[in-house]
Coordinates of C-alpha atoms in Angstrom, one line a residue:
X107 CA 20.5 -11.5 5.3
X108 CA 21.2 -8.3 3.5
X109 CA 22.9 -5.8 5.2
X110 CA 24.7 -2.3 4.4
X111 CA 27.9 -4.3 3.8
X112 CA 25.8 -5.9 0.6
X113 CA 26.5 -5.0 -2.5
X114 CA 24.6 -3.0 -4.9
X115 CA 24.0 -6.0 -7.1
X116 CA 23.1 -8.1 -4.5
X117 CA 20.1 -5.1 -3.5
X118 CA 19.4 -5.3 -6.8
X119 CA 18.8 -9.2 -7.2
X120 CA 16.1 -8.9 -4.4
X121 CA 12.9 -8.1 -6.4
X122 CA 12.0 -4.9 -4.0
X123 CA 15.4 -4.2 -4.1
X124 CA 15.0 -3.3 -7.5
X125 CA 11.7 -2.1 -8.1
X126 CA 13.5 0.5 -5.2
X127 CA 16.8 1.6 -6.9
X128 CA 14.5 1.8 -9.5
X129 CA 11.9 3.5 -8.6
X130 CA 14.6 5.8 -7.5
X131 CA 16.5 5.8 -11.0
X132 CA 13.8 7.1 -12.1
X133 CA 13.1 10.5 -10.5
X134 CA 16.8 11.3 -10.7
X135 CA 16.8 11.0 -14.0
X136 CA 19.3 7.7 -14.4
X137 CA 19.9 5.1 -16.6
X138 CA 19.3 2.0 -15.3
X139 CA 22.5 0.9 -17.0
X140 CA 24.2 2.5 -13.9
X141 CA 23.6 -0.4 -12.3
X142 CA 24.4 -3.2 -14.2
X143 CA 27.8 -1.2 -14.3
X144 CA 30.5 -3.5 -12.8
X145 CA 32.1 -1.3 -10.9
X146 CA 29.1 0.6 -9.3
X147 CA 27.1 -3.0 -8.8
X148 CA 29.9 -3.9 -6.5
X149 CA 30.1 -1.5 -4.4
X150 CA 28.2 -1.8 -1.0
X151 CA 24.7 -0.6 -0.5
X152 CA 26.3 1.6 2.1
X153 CA 28.2 3.8 -0.7
X154 CA 24.6 4.5 -2.4
X155 CA 24.0 7.9 -0.4
X156 CA 27.7 9.4 -1.6
X157 CA 27.3 8.1 -5.1
X158 CA 23.5 9.8 -5.9
X159 CA 25.3 12.5 -3.8
X160 CA 24.0 12.3 -0.7
X161 CA 20.1 13.0 -2.2
X162 CA 19.7 10.3 0.0
X163 CA 21.1 9.5 3.5
X164 CA 21.3 6.5 5.6
X165 CA 17.8 7.0 7.0
X166 CA 17.0 5.4 3.1
X167 CA 19.3 2.1 2.9
X168 CA 17.8 1.4 6.4
X169 CA 14.7 1.1 5.1
X170 CA 15.7 0.1 1.4
X171 CA 16.6 -2.9 3.8
X172 CA 14.5 -4.2 5.9
X173 CA 11.8 -3.6 2.9
X174 CA 14.1 -5.8 0.7
X175 CA 14.5 -8.1 3.7
X176 CA 10.9 -8.8 4.5
X177 CA 10.8 -10.7 0.7
X178 CA 13.0 -13.7 0.4
X179 CA 11.0 -15.2 -3.4
X180 CA 11.6 -14.6 -7.1
X181 CA 9.0 -14.5 -9.8
X182 CA 11.3 -17.3 -11.9
X183 CA 10.7 -16.7 -15.6
X184 CA 8.2 -19.3 -16.9
X185 CA 9.0 -19.3 -20.6
X186 CA 6.2 -22.2 -21.3
X187 CA 2.8 -21.4 -22.9
X188 CA 0.9 -18.4 -21.8
X189 CA -2.8 -20.5 -20.0
X190 CA -5.7 -19.1 -21.8
X191 CA -8.0 -17.3 -19.4
X192 CA -12.1 -15.2 -20.9
X193 CA -9.9 -11.5 -19.3
X194 CA -6.3 -12.0 -21.5
X195 CA -8.5 -11.9 -24.3
X196 CA -11.3 -9.3 -23.5
X197 CA -10.7 -5.8 -24.4
X198 CA -12.4 -3.6 -21.0
X199 CA -13.9 -0.5 -21.2
X200 CA -14.3 2.6 -18.0
X201 CA -17.1 3.8 -16.8
X202 CA -17.2 6.9 -15.1
X203 CA -20.8 7.0 -14.3
X204 CA -21.3 10.9 -12.9
X205 CA -20.4 12.0 -16.8
X206 CA -21.2 8.7 -19.5
X207 CA -24.4 10.1 -19.3
X208 CA -27.8 11.3 -17.6
X209 CA -31.1 10.5 -18.3
X210 CA -33.5 12.5 -16.1
X211 CA -31.9 15.8 -16.8
X212 CA -30.1 16.5 -13.3
X213 CA -26.7 17.0 -15.0
X214 CA -25.5 13.4 -13.4
X215 CA -24.7 10.7 -14.9
X216 CA -26.5 7.6 -13.9
X217 CA -27.1 3.7 -14.2
X218 CA -30.3 4.7 -16.8
X219 CA -28.4 6.8 -18.7
X220 CA -25.3 3.7 -19.0
X221 CA -28.0 1.1 -19.8
X222 CA -29.2 3.7 -22.9
X223 CA -25.6 2.9 -24.8
X224 CA -24.6 -0.3 -24.2
X225 CA -25.3 -1.0 -27.5
X226 CA -22.7 1.9 -28.1
X227 CA -20.2 0.2 -26.1
X228 CA -20.5 -3.0 -28.2
X229 CA -20.8 -1.7 -31.2
X230 CA -17.0 -0.4 -30.4
X231 CA -16.6 -4.6 -29.2
X232 CA -15.9 -4.0 -26.0
X233 CA -15.7 -7.8 -24.0
X234 CA -16.4 -6.4 -20.3
X235 CA -17.1 -3.3 -18.3
X236 CA -14.9 -1.3 -14.9
X237 CA -17.9 0.3 -13.5
X238 CA -16.3 3.3 -11.2
X239 CA -18.0 3.3 -7.5
X240 CA -21.6 3.5 -7.8
X241 CA -22.1 2.9 -4.2
X242 CA -24.2 5.2 -1.2
X243 CA -21.7 7.8 -0.6
X244 CA -21.6 12.1 0.6
X245 CA -19.0 12.7 -2.3
X246 CA -16.0 14.1 -0.9
X247 CA -14.1 12.2 -3.8
X248 CA -16.6 11.7 -6.5
X249 CA -18.2 7.6 -4.3
X250 CA -14.4 6.6 -3.6
X251 CA -15.5 7.2 -0.2
X252 CA -17.3 5.0 0.6
X253 CA -21.0 5.4 2.9
X254 CA -22.8 1.7 2.4
X255 CA -21.2 -1.1 -0.1
X256 CA -24.8 -2.1 -0.1
X257 CA -26.7 0.7 -1.3
X258 CA -26.3 2.9 -4.6
X259 CA -26.2 6.8 -4.7
X260 CA -29.2 8.3 -5.0
X261 CA -27.8 10.8 -7.5
X262 CA -27.3 7.2 -9.8
X263 CA -30.5 5.7 -9.5
X264 CA -31.7 2.3 -7.5
X265 CA -30.3 -1.4 -6.4
X266 CA -33.3 -2.6 -8.9
X267 CA -31.6 0.3 -11.7
X268 CA -28.1 -1.9 -10.8
X269 CA -30.2 -5.5 -11.6
X270 CA -31.6 -4.6 -14.8
X271 CA -27.9 -3.0 -15.8
X272 CA -26.2 -6.4 -14.8
X273 CA -29.2 -8.2 -16.4
X274 CA -28.7 -5.8 -19.9
X275 CA -24.6 -5.9 -19.9
X276 CA -25.3 -10.7 -19.4
X277 CA -27.5 -10.3 -22.2
X278 CA -25.0 -7.7 -25.0
X279 CA -22.9 -11.4 -23.9
X280 CA -20.1 -8.8 -21.9
X281 CA -18.5 -8.7 -18.3
X282 CA -19.1 -6.2 -15.5
X283 CA -16.7 -5.8 -12.9
X284 CA -17.2 -3.6 -9.6
X285 CA -14.7 -0.9 -7.9
X286 CA -13.9 -2.5 -4.8
X287 CA -12.4 0.6 -2.4
X288 CA -11.7 -1.7 0.8
X289 CA -8.7 0.5 1.5
X290 CA -11.0 2.8 3.5
X291 CA -14.4 4.2 3.7
X292 CA -16.3 6.9 4.7
X293 CA -16.6 8.5 7.6
X294 CA -20.4 8.3 7.3
X295 CA -20.3 4.8 7.2
X296 CA -21.8 3.2 10.3
X297 CA -18.8 1.4 11.2
X298 CA -16.6 4.4 11.7
X299 CA -19.4 6.3 13.6
X300 CA -19.9 3.4 15.6
X301 CA -16.0 3.2 16.2
X302 CA -15.7 6.1 17.8
X303 CA -19.2 6.3 19.6
X304 CA -18.5 2.9 20.5
X305 CA -14.4 2.0 21.4
X306 CA -15.1 -0.5 23.1
X307 CA -17.2 -2.6 21.1
X308 CA -15.6 -4.2 18.0
X309 CA -15.9 -1.5 15.4
X310 CA -13.1 0.2 18.1
X311 CA -10.8 -1.7 16.2
X312 CA -12.2 -1.7 13.1
X313 CA -10.1 1.9 11.6
X314 CA -6.8 2.9 12.7
X315 CA -5.9 4.8 15.5
X316 CA -3.5 6.2 17.3
X317 CA -2.5 8.7 20.9
X318 CA -1.0 10.9 18.9
X319 CA 0.0 11.4 15.4
X320 CA 2.9 10.7 13.0
X321 CA 4.7 12.4 10.4
X322 CA 3.0 10.4 7.2
X323 CA 1.5 13.5 5.1
X324 CA -2.1 12.1 3.5
X325 CA -2.1 11.7 -1.3
X326 CA -4.5 14.7 -1.0
X327 CA -2.0 16.9 1.1
X328 CA -1.4 18.0 4.9
X329 CA -1.3 15.7 7.7
X330 CA -2.8 11.9 7.0
X331 CA -4.5 12.4 10.1
X332 CA -7.6 13.1 12.1
X333 CA -8.5 14.7 15.5
X334 CA -10.9 12.3 16.9
X335 CA -13.2 14.2 19.7
X336 CA -14.9 11.4 21.2
X337 CA -11.8 9.4 21.6
X338 CA -9.3 11.8 22.4
X339 CA -7.3 10.5 20.0
X340 CA -6.3 10.4 15.6
X341 CA -7.3 8.8 13.3
X342 CA -5.4 7.9 9.4
X343 CA -6.9 8.8 6.4
X344 CA -4.2 8.0 3.7
X345 CA -6.3 10.9 1.0
X346 CA -9.0 13.1 2.0
X347 CA -10.2 13.4 5.5
X348 CA -13.0 11.8 5.2
X349 CA -12.0 8.7 4.0
X350 CA -10.5 7.0 6.5
X351 CA -8.3 4.0 6.1
X352 CA -9.4 0.3 7.7
X353 CA -7.9 -1.6 10.1
X354 CA -7.2 -4.8 8.3
X355 CA -5.3 -6.6 10.9
X356 CA -9.2 -6.9 12.6
X357 CA -10.0 -10.4 12.0
X358 CA -13.2 -9.4 12.2
X359 CA -13.1 -5.8 9.8
X360 CA -11.5 -9.2 7.3
X361 CA -14.7 -11.0 7.3
X362 CA -17.1 -8.4 7.3
X363 CA -15.5 -7.4 3.5
X364 CA -15.7 -11.0 2.8
X365 CA -18.8 -11.1 3.2
X366 CA -19.6 -7.6 1.3
X367 CA -17.9 -8.7 -1.4
X368 CA -19.4 -12.1 -1.3
X369 CA -22.9 -10.3 -1.8
X370 CA -21.9 -8.8 -5.4
X371 CA -20.5 -11.4 -6.5
X372 CA -23.8 -13.8 -5.8
X373 CA -26.0 -10.5 -7.7
X374 CA -23.5 -11.7 -10.5
X375 CA -20.7 -9.4 -11.5
X376 CA -17.8 -10.8 -12.9
X377 CA -15.3 -8.7 -11.1
X378 CA -13.6 -6.5 -9.2
X379 CA -11.1 -3.5 -10.4
X380 CA -9.9 -2.5 -6.3
X381 CA -9.1 0.6 -5.4
X382 CA -5.2 1.2 -4.0
X383 CA -5.2 -2.8 -2.5
X384 CA -1.7 -2.3 -1.5
X385 CA -2.1 0.1 0.7
X386 CA -3.9 -2.2 2.8
X387 CA -1.4 -3.7 5.3
X388 CA 0.3 -0.7 7.3
X389 CA 3.8 -1.3 9.4
X390 CA 2.8 -2.7 12.5
X391 CA 2.5 0.3 15.0
X392 CA 2.1 2.6 12.7
X393 CA 6.2 4.3 13.3
X394 CA 7.5 7.4 11.4
X395 CA 7.6 8.1 7.9
X396 CA 11.5 8.3 6.6
X397 CA 12.1 12.3 6.8
X398 CA 14.6 12.1 3.4
X399 CA 12.3 9.4 1.7
X400 CA 9.5 12.4 2.7
X401 CA 11.5 15.1 1.4
X402 CA 12.3 13.4 -2.6
X403 CA 9.1 11.8 -3.0
X404 CA 6.5 14.6 -0.9
X405 CA 4.9 12.4 0.7
X406 CA 6.3 11.0 4.0
X407 CA 5.0 7.8 5.6
X408 CA 4.5 5.7 2.2
X409 CA 7.0 3.2 3.0
X410 CA 5.7 1.6 5.4
X411 CA 2.2 0.7 3.6
X412 CA 2.8 0.7 -0.1
X413 CA 4.0 -3.0 0.0
X414 CA 3.5 -3.7 3.8
X415 CA 4.4 -6.7 5.4
X416 CA 0.2 -8.9 5.4
X417 CA -0.1 -7.6 2.1
X418 CA 0.1 -10.9 0.5
X419 CA -1.5 -13.3 3.7
X420 CA -5.1 -11.0 3.4
X421 CA -4.7 -11.1 -1.1
X422 CA -4.1 -14.5 -0.8
X423 CA -7.3 -15.0 1.8
X424 CA -9.3 -13.1 -0.2
X425 CA -8.4 -15.1 -3.3
X426 CA -9.4 -18.2 -1.2
X427 CA -12.2 -17.5 1.2
X428 CA -14.4 -14.9 -1.8
X429 CA -12.8 -14.7 -5.1
X430 CA -12.1 -18.1 -6.4
X431 CA -15.1 -19.8 -5.1
X432 CA -16.9 -17.5 -8.0
X433 CA -14.1 -17.3 -10.4
X434 CA -14.2 -14.1 -9.9
X435 CA -11.6 -12.0 -12.6
X436 CA -9.3 -9.0 -10.0
X437 CA -7.4 -6.3 -10.8
X438 CA -5.6 -4.3 -8.0
X439 CA -4.2 -0.5 -8.6
X440 CA -1.0 -1.1 -6.8
X441 CA 0.1 3.2 -7.2
X442 CA 4.2 2.9 -6.5
X443 CA 4.7 -1.1 -7.3
X444 CA 6.9 -1.8 -9.8
X445 CA 7.5 -5.4 -12.0
X446 CA 9.1 -7.8 -9.9
X447 CA 6.6 -6.9 -7.0
X448 CA 3.7 -6.8 -10.2
X449 CA 5.2 -10.2 -10.9
X450 CA 5.0 -11.5 -6.6
X451 CA 1.4 -10.2 -6.6
X452 CA 0.0 -11.4 -10.5
X453 CA 2.3 -15.1 -10.8
X454 CA -0.5 -17.6 -11.1
X455 CA 0.9 -19.9 -8.9
X456 CA 1.0 -17.1 -6.0
X457 CA -2.8 -17.2 -5.9
X458 CA -3.5 -13.3 -5.4
X459 CA -4.7 -11.2 -8.1
X460 CA -5.1 -11.7 -11.6
X461 CA -3.6 -8.2 -13.1
X462 CA -2.2 -4.9 -11.0
X463 CA -2.2 -1.4 -12.7
X464 CA 1.4 0.0 -12.7
X465 CA 1.4 3.6 -13.5
X466 CA 5.8 3.8 -13.9
X467 CA 4.7 4.6 -17.6
X468 CA 2.2 7.3 -17.1
X469 CA 5.1 10.2 -16.9
X470 CA 8.8 10.5 -18.1
X471 CA 11.5 9.9 -15.5
X472 CA 11.7 12.8 -13.3
X473 CA 8.3 14.2 -13.2
X474 CA 5.0 13.5 -12.2
X475 CA 2.5 14.6 -12.9
X476 CA 1.9 18.4 -12.1
X477 CA 4.5 19.0 -14.0
X478 CA 3.4 21.1 -17.0
X479 CA 6.0 19.1 -19.4
X480 CA 5.2 17.1 -23.1
X481 CA 5.5 13.3 -22.7
X482 CA 8.1 11.5 -24.9
X483 CA 6.6 8.8 -26.7
X484 CA 10.1 7.4 -26.7
X485 CA 10.2 6.6 -23.1
X486 CA 6.8 4.9 -23.6
X487 CA 9.1 3.0 -25.8
X488 CA 11.4 2.1 -23.3
X489 CA 9.1 0.8 -20.7
X490 CA 6.9 -1.2 -23.3
X491 CA 10.0 -3.7 -24.3
X492 CA 11.5 -4.0 -21.0
X493 CA 7.9 -4.8 -20.1
X494 CA 7.4 -7.5 -23.0
X495 CA 10.2 -9.1 -22.4
X496 CA 11.2 -9.4 -18.6
X497 CA 7.4 -9.7 -17.3
X498 CA 6.8 -13.3 -17.9
X499 CA 4.2 -15.5 -19.5
X500 CA 2.7 -16.6 -16.2
X501 CA 1.8 -12.8 -14.9
X502 CA 0.3 -10.9 -17.4
X503 CA 0.5 -6.9 -18.2
X504 CA -2.6 -4.5 -18.0
X505 CA -2.1 -2.2 -20.6
X506 CA -3.1 1.1 -20.8
X507 CA -2.8 5.8 -20.7
X508 CA -5.9 6.8 -19.5
X509 CA -8.3 6.8 -16.7
X510 CA -10.2 8.8 -14.4
X511 CA -7.3 10.1 -12.3
X512 CA -5.2 11.4 -15.0
X513 CA -4.9 14.3 -17.3
X514 CA -6.2 13.1 -21.0
X515 CA -2.8 11.6 -22.9
X516 CA -3.0 13.1 -26.6
X517 CA -3.2 16.5 -24.9
X518 CA 0.7 15.4 -22.4
X519 CA 2.3 13.9 -26.2
X520 CA 1.6 16.9 -28.2
X521 CA -1.4 19.7 -28.1
X522 CA -1.4 20.9 -31.1
X523 CA -4.5 19.6 -32.6
X524 CA -3.2 19.2 -36.2
X525 CA -1.8 15.9 -33.9
X526 CA -5.1 15.2 -32.6
X527 CA -5.6 12.6 -35.5
X528 CA -3.7 10.5 -35.6
X529 CA -1.8 10.6 -31.7
X530 CA -5.2 9.0 -31.0
X531 CA -4.8 6.4 -33.1
X532 CA -1.3 5.9 -32.5
X533 CA -1.8 4.7 -29.1
X534 CA -4.7 2.4 -30.3
X535 CA -2.1 0.7 -32.2
X536 CA 0.7 0.3 -29.0
X537 CA -2.9 -0.6 -26.9
X538 CA -4.4 -3.3 -28.6
X539 CA -1.8 -5.2 -30.4
X540 CA 1.0 -5.7 -27.4
X541 CA 0.5 -8.7 -25.2
X542 CA -2.2 -8.1 -22.2
X543 CA -5.1 -7.1 -21.4
X544 CA -6.4 -3.3 -22.8
X545 CA -8.0 -0.8 -20.9
X546 CA -9.5 2.0 -22.9
X547 CA -10.8 4.7 -20.7
X548 CA -14.6 6.5 -21.9
X549 CA -13.7 9.1 -24.6
X550 CA -10.7 7.7 -25.1
X551 CA -11.6 6.2 -28.2
X552 CA -13.0 9.5 -29.7
X553 CA -9.8 11.4 -28.5
X554 CA -10.9 13.3 -25.8
X555 CA -8.1 16.2 -24.5
X556 CA -8.0 18.3 -21.8
X557 CA -10.3 20.5 -21.2
X558 CA -10.0 24.2 -21.2
X559 CA -10.8 25.0 -17.7
X560 CA -10.2 28.5 -16.7
X561 CA -10.3 29.1 -13.4
X562 CA -10.2 27.3 -10.0
X563 CA -13.5 26.9 -9.4
X564 CA -14.0 25.2 -13.0
X565 CA -13.0 22.4 -10.8
X566 CA -14.0 19.9 -8.4
X567 CA -12.0 17.3 -7.8
X568 CA -10.5 17.2 -4.0
X569 CA -7.5 16.1 -5.0
X570 CA -7.0 19.4 -6.8
X571 CA -8.6 22.0 -4.6
X572 CA -6.9 21.0 -2.1
X573 CA -3.4 21.4 -3.6
X574 CA -4.2 24.7 -4.9
X575 CA -4.9 25.7 -1.6
X576 CA -1.4 24.6 -0.6
X577 CA 0.7 26.1 -3.9
X578 CA -1.1 29.3 -3.5
X579 CA 0.4 29.9 -0.4
X580 CA 4.2 30.0 -1.4
X581 CA 3.3 31.0 -5.1
X582 CA 0.4 33.5 -6.9
X583 CA -2.7 32.1 -7.9
X584 CA -2.1 32.1 -11.3
X585 CA 1.0 30.1 -11.1
X586 CA -0.7 27.8 -9.0
X587 CA -3.6 27.2 -11.5
X588 CA -1.5 26.3 -14.3
X589 CA 0.2 23.6 -12.2
X590 CA -2.8 22.3 -10.7
X591 CA -3.9 22.3 -14.1
X592 CA -1.4 20.2 -15.9
X593 CA -2.1 16.7 -13.4
X594 CA -5.7 17.6 -12.1
X595 CA -8.2 14.4 -12.3
X596 CA -11.0 17.2 -13.1
X597 CA -9.4 17.0 -16.9
X598 CA -11.2 13.1 -17.5
X599 CA -13.9 13.8 -15.7
X600 CA -15.6 16.0 -17.8
X601 CA -18.9 14.8 -19.8
X602 CA -19.1 12.3 -22.3
X603 CA -19.2 13.7 -25.5
X604 CA -22.0 12.5 -27.3
X605 CA -23.3 15.0 -30.0
X606 CA -23.2 18.3 -31.0
X607 CA -25.9 20.2 -28.8
X608 CA -25.8 22.1 -25.6
X609 CA -24.0 20.4 -23.4
X610 CA -22.4 17.4 -26.0
X611 CA -26.1 15.7 -25.7
X612 CA -24.4 14.7 -22.0
X613 CA -27.8 15.4 -20.1
X614 CA -31.1 18.6 -20.6
X615 CA -29.8 20.2 -17.6
X616 CA -26.5 21.7 -16.8
X617 CA -23.5 19.3 -15.5
X618 CA -22.3 19.4 -12.7
X619 CA -19.1 19.8 -13.9
X620 CA -18.1 22.4 -16.8
X621 CA -17.2 21.7 -20.3
X622 CA -15.9 23.8 -23.4
X623 CA -16.6 23.8 -25.9
X624 CA -14.4 20.4 -27.4
X625 CA -17.5 18.8 -28.4
X626 CA -18.9 20.8 -31.5
X627 CA -15.8 19.1 -33.3
X628 CA -15.8 15.9 -31.0
X629 CA -18.3 14.4 -30.3
X630 CA -20.1 10.3 -31.2
X631 CA -22.1 10.9 -33.4
X632 CA -19.7 12.7 -35.7
X633 CA -17.6 9.9 -35.4
X634 CA -19.6 7.2 -36.1
X635 CA -20.7 8.8 -39.5
X636 CA -16.7 9.1 -39.8
X637 CA -15.0 6.0 -41.5
X638 CA -11.6 8.3 -40.9
X639 CA -12.8 8.9 -37.3
X640 CA -10.6 7.7 -34.3
X641 CA -13.5 5.8 -33.4
X642 CA -13.8 3.4 -36.2
X643 CA -10.5 3.4 -36.1
X644 CA -10.8 1.5 -32.9
X645 CA -13.7 -0.6 -34.2
X646 CA -11.8 -2.2 -36.8
X647 CA -8.6 -2.3 -34.5
X648 CA -10.7 -4.2 -31.7
X649 CA -11.9 -6.3 -34.4
X650 CA -8.4 -7.5 -35.6
X651 CA -7.8 -8.0 -32.6
X652 CA -10.0 -10.8 -32.0
X653 CA -9.6 -12.2 -35.3
X654 CA -5.6 -12.8 -34.6
X655 CA -5.3 -14.8 -31.6
X656 CA -1.8 -13.5 -31.8
X657 CA -2.3 -11.0 -29.9
X658 CA -3.3 -11.4 -26.3
X659 CA -1.6 -15.4 -26.7
X660 CA 2.0 -14.6 -29.1
X661 CA 5.1 -14.2 -28.6
X662 CA 6.5 -9.9 -29.0
X663 CA 9.7 -9.6 -30.6
X664 CA 11.0 -5.8 -31.1
X665 CA 13.4 -4.4 -33.6
X666 CA 15.2 -1.4 -34.3
X667 CA 15.0 -1.1 -30.2
X668 CA 18.4 1.6 -30.1
X669 CA 16.6 3.5 -33.5
X670 CA 14.8 6.5 -32.2
X671 CA 10.8 8.1 -33.1
X672 CA 11.0 4.2 -34.4
X673 CA 9.1 1.5 -32.4
X674 CA 9.1 -1.0 -34.4
X675 CA 8.1 -5.4 -33.1
X676 CA 6.5 -8.6 -34.7
X677 CA 4.3 -10.6 -32.5
X678 CA 4.3 -14.6 -33.5
X679 CA 2.8 -17.8 -32.6
X680 CA 3.3 -20.9 -34.4
X681 CA 0.0 -20.1 -36.9
X682 CA 1.0 -16.8 -38.0
X683 CA 3.5 -13.4 -38.1
X684 CA 2.0 -9.8 -37.3
X685 CA 4.6 -6.8 -37.6
X686 CA 3.4 -3.2 -36.4
X687 CA 5.3 -0.3 -37.2
X688 CA 5.1 3.0 -35.7
X689 CA 6.8 6.7 -36.3
X690 CA 7.0 8.7 -32.6
X691 CA 8.1 11.7 -34.1
X692 CA 5.7 14.6 -35.1
X693 CA 8.7 14.3 -38.6
X694 CA 8.4 11.8 -41.4
X695 CA 10.5 8.9 -40.5
X696 CA 12.0 6.4 -42.4
X697 CA 10.1 3.5 -42.8
X698 CA 11.9 -0.1 -41.5
X699 CA 12.5 -2.9 -44.1
X700 CA 9.8 -4.8 -43.9
X701 CA 9.6 -8.3 -44.2
X702 CA 7.0 -9.2 -47.5
X703 CA 3.4 -9.1 -45.8
X704 CA 0.3 -7.6 -46.4
X705 CA -0.8 -4.3 -44.9
X706 CA -4.0 -4.7 -42.5
X707 CA -4.6 -1.4 -41.1
X708 CA -3.5 1.9 -40.9
X709 CA -3.3 5.0 -39.8
X710 CA -3.3 6.6 -43.1
X711 CA -3.3 5.7 -46.8
X712 CA -0.3 3.8 -48.6
X713 CA 1.2 8.4 -49.0
X714 CA 5.4 6.6 -49.4
X715 CA 7.1 3.8 -49.7
X716 CA 9.6 4.8 -47.8
X717 CA 8.6 7.2 -45.1
X718 CA 6.8 6.9 -42.2
X719 CA 4.4 10.3 -42.2
X720 CA 3.8 11.7 -38.8
X721 CA 3.2 9.9 -35.9
X722 CA 1.9 7.2 -38.5
X723 CA 0.9 3.7 -36.8
X724 CA 0.2 0.3 -39.2
X725 CA 0.3 -3.2 -38.7
X726 CA 1.7 -5.8 -41.1
X727 CA 0.6 -8.9 -41.7
X728 CA 3.8 -11.3 -42.9
X729 CA 3.8 -14.2 -45.5

């Protein structure tokens, strides 16, 4: 049992303690090396607030100890060979249906539009598609507020359209995974409607109700509680006011969720991306959140649900009763989860999830999504070295830089247009040559960038709009808009840029969200016919990945670890050796000494044998 008299190094040896301390250090821009200092490591954990100049208090220590003491297991390093699986070799492509392709001119993407572009996805070299939610929804959060799990949203088409899509995907030798949203439903879902109208029925306990709200805040701003007049109680919503959290402690509810998932698996879907799946277990009694943690994180109560007490039990139950019988692939979205907790969720002998999406690499230390700053690729290098060297062979990492919830990565690194092409390729090399399963978000293969939104009226994202309203209470509207613009999810949600025509070939009607004129310079048609395009680079690199088994399964050996702006590593197995060399800077960088080999792929023709060009990335096969 860990106590306040336990040493910091003892807490750090615990997987939960390690991840929480690492997150605090990241937030405060303090190096992990500090913990490895014998003097600091031997201090008692009760001295940590003083060490951090009282930015955290004793209440934080209590939370840290409580969470750490819930987890006794540690995933041991497995140096044996990596077990083979189709999803470890696959390259996934995320489609955001509302913005991918419109087939009927109403300005909203749909299933028939996706079907019409499957050959394009196959041409890129994709093995499986992740489809963001297409279920019936009132669209408060663009489909992540589900009204009916077994019905298709009218704007997207019909169930017959979905069945056709699934057949067409499989006919092309690709897989399809659905977005599974089971932490919450829409307040228009029949379960919720019956929970408030029939509180004594079995549905009355399907959601989380309290007589009085606690201090938890919503991730989308404001209180996490809605007053429900029919029950004279408050209902929990961690996200928008129309996304009501399900009560996973209710066994009947879990059984209904299991049946719904089986229904989709019987249709033939190949697996699921599980939305905020680590939030499904809340601390019993829904206690107040820590004031000190809330102030640091800007969110109250998260310590009571980001790694809840029954999370592992619920996931094992899902695996045993639903996923395993269908050999379904699963990747969980897990905000707030660090590397050690990720291992506990994905280690193969634990039978929970196949992979998770962790987000610690998307922002540099001390920053969060709505900060306007330039992303330093040296942090990405440091993060990837840590991940590759410490994740182990019994766990498999996901690799991604973009999705529907984050701005475009090129814009975060360097918005100067002269570097757009090379940055797009640089990110492709990192994504597709490290060990892990790559996920490409629609338009990333073109090098799409953030949109030039002019006013708050251009935005549609509920998170962005809520934040803007909150910010304008304490700052002027222009400053508030600028801050929202730095991290708005809408940057990734504008229409796919297919051609240099009105509305970028996405639709014949006005799109549901504005788009600037970038499609005139960046579009599919132009890139298909340009040998030097980002698309063609992705296509070649995906093909290269499939040709070299060392990429999904081989060792990763890093060199030049301490050399700033130079990212170099070997991919090695018993059959071959590849060498990857990347300049992380917009300036020329002296080339590392190369062993004798053959250059397989580069952003450039060989301009100089002594210097890497700005942001250049190249791959060599070593003799």
